[in-house]
C-alpha atoms as one frame of an Amber mdcrd trajectory, in Angstrom:
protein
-140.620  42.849 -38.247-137.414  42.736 -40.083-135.687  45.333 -41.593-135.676
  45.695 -45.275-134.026  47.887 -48.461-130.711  49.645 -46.812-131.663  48.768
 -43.446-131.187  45.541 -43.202-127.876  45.944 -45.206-125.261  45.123 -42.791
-121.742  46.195 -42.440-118.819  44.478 -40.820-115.461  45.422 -39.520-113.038
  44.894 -36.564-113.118  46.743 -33.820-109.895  45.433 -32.260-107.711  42.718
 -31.589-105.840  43.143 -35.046-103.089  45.753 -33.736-100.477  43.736 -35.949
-102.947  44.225 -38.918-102.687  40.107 -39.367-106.472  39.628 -40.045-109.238
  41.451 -42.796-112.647  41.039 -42.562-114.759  41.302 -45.555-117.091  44.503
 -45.016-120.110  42.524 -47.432-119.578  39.041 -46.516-118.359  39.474 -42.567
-115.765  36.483 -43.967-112.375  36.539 -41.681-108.897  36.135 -44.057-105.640
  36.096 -42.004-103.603  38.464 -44.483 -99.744  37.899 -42.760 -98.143  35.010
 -41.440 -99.229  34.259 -38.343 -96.783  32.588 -36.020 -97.603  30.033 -32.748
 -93.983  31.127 -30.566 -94.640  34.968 -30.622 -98.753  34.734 -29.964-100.733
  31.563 -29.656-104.626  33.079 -29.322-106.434  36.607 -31.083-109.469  38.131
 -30.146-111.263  40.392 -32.361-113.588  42.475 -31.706-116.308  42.618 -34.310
-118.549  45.770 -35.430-121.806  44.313 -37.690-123.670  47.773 -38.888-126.826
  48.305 -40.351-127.207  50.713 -42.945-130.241  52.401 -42.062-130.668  56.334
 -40.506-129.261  56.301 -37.811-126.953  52.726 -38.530-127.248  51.011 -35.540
-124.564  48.361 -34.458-123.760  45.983 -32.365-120.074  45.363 -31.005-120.647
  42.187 -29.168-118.797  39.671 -31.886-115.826  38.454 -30.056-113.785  35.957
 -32.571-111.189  34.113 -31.123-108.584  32.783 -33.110-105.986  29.715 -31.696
-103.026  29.069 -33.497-101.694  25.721 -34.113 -97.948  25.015 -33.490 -95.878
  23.736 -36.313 -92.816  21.630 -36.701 -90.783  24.879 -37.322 -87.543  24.949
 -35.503 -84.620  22.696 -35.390 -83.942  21.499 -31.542 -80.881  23.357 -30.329
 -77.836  21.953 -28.604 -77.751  23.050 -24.761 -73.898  23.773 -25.465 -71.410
  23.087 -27.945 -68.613  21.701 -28.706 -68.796  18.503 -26.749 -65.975  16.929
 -25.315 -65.033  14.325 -23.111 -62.315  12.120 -21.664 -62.336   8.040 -20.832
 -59.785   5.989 -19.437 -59.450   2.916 -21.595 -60.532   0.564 -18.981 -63.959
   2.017 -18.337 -66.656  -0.861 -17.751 -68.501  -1.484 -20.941 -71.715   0.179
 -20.811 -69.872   3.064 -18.811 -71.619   6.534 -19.696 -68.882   8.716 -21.602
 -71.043  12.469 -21.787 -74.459  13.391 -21.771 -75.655  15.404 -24.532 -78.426
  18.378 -24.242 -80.944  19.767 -26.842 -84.379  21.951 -26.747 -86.649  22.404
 -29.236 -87.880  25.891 -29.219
């Protein structure tokens, strides 16, 4: 049978997985809100750990709700010369086509 009244009210929170405090859950609702700015270079993937609890006496719960979380990459950094200033010397007589320097760049 299923529970009813405050037993069958349940309760959610997160166990783990939010040590940066990045994510909230919604207690009610069990809704997931990333609450800071989350950014692909310093961590690409979260796992929380989710707590759903009843409300009867005693609450049981269950701690089995893994979420995982994968964050997209953005466009946002500039590339980055390898090294700077560039420089380079050609006699005038060089074959056309001749390769004067060979420039270098990452994108982080």
């Amino acid at each position: 049978d299923r529970d009813r009244g405050s037993n069958a009210v349940v309760h959610f929170s997160i166990m783990s997985g939010n040590t940066r405090g990045q994510f909230y859950i919604d207690a009610q609702t069990g809704k997931v809100d990333a609450v800071s700015q989350l950014d692909y270079e310093a961590n690409k993937e979260y796992t929380l750990r989710i707590r759903a609890q009843d409300g009867g006496r005693p609450p049981l719960s269950n701690i089995s709700g893994l979420v995982t979380v994968q964050v997209l990459d953005i466009n946002d950094n500039a590339p980055i010369f390898v090294s700077t200033p560039f420089q380079a010397t050609v006699l005038e007589n060089v074959p056309l086509g001749y390769s004067v320097l060979h420039i270098q760049a990452i994108d982080a």
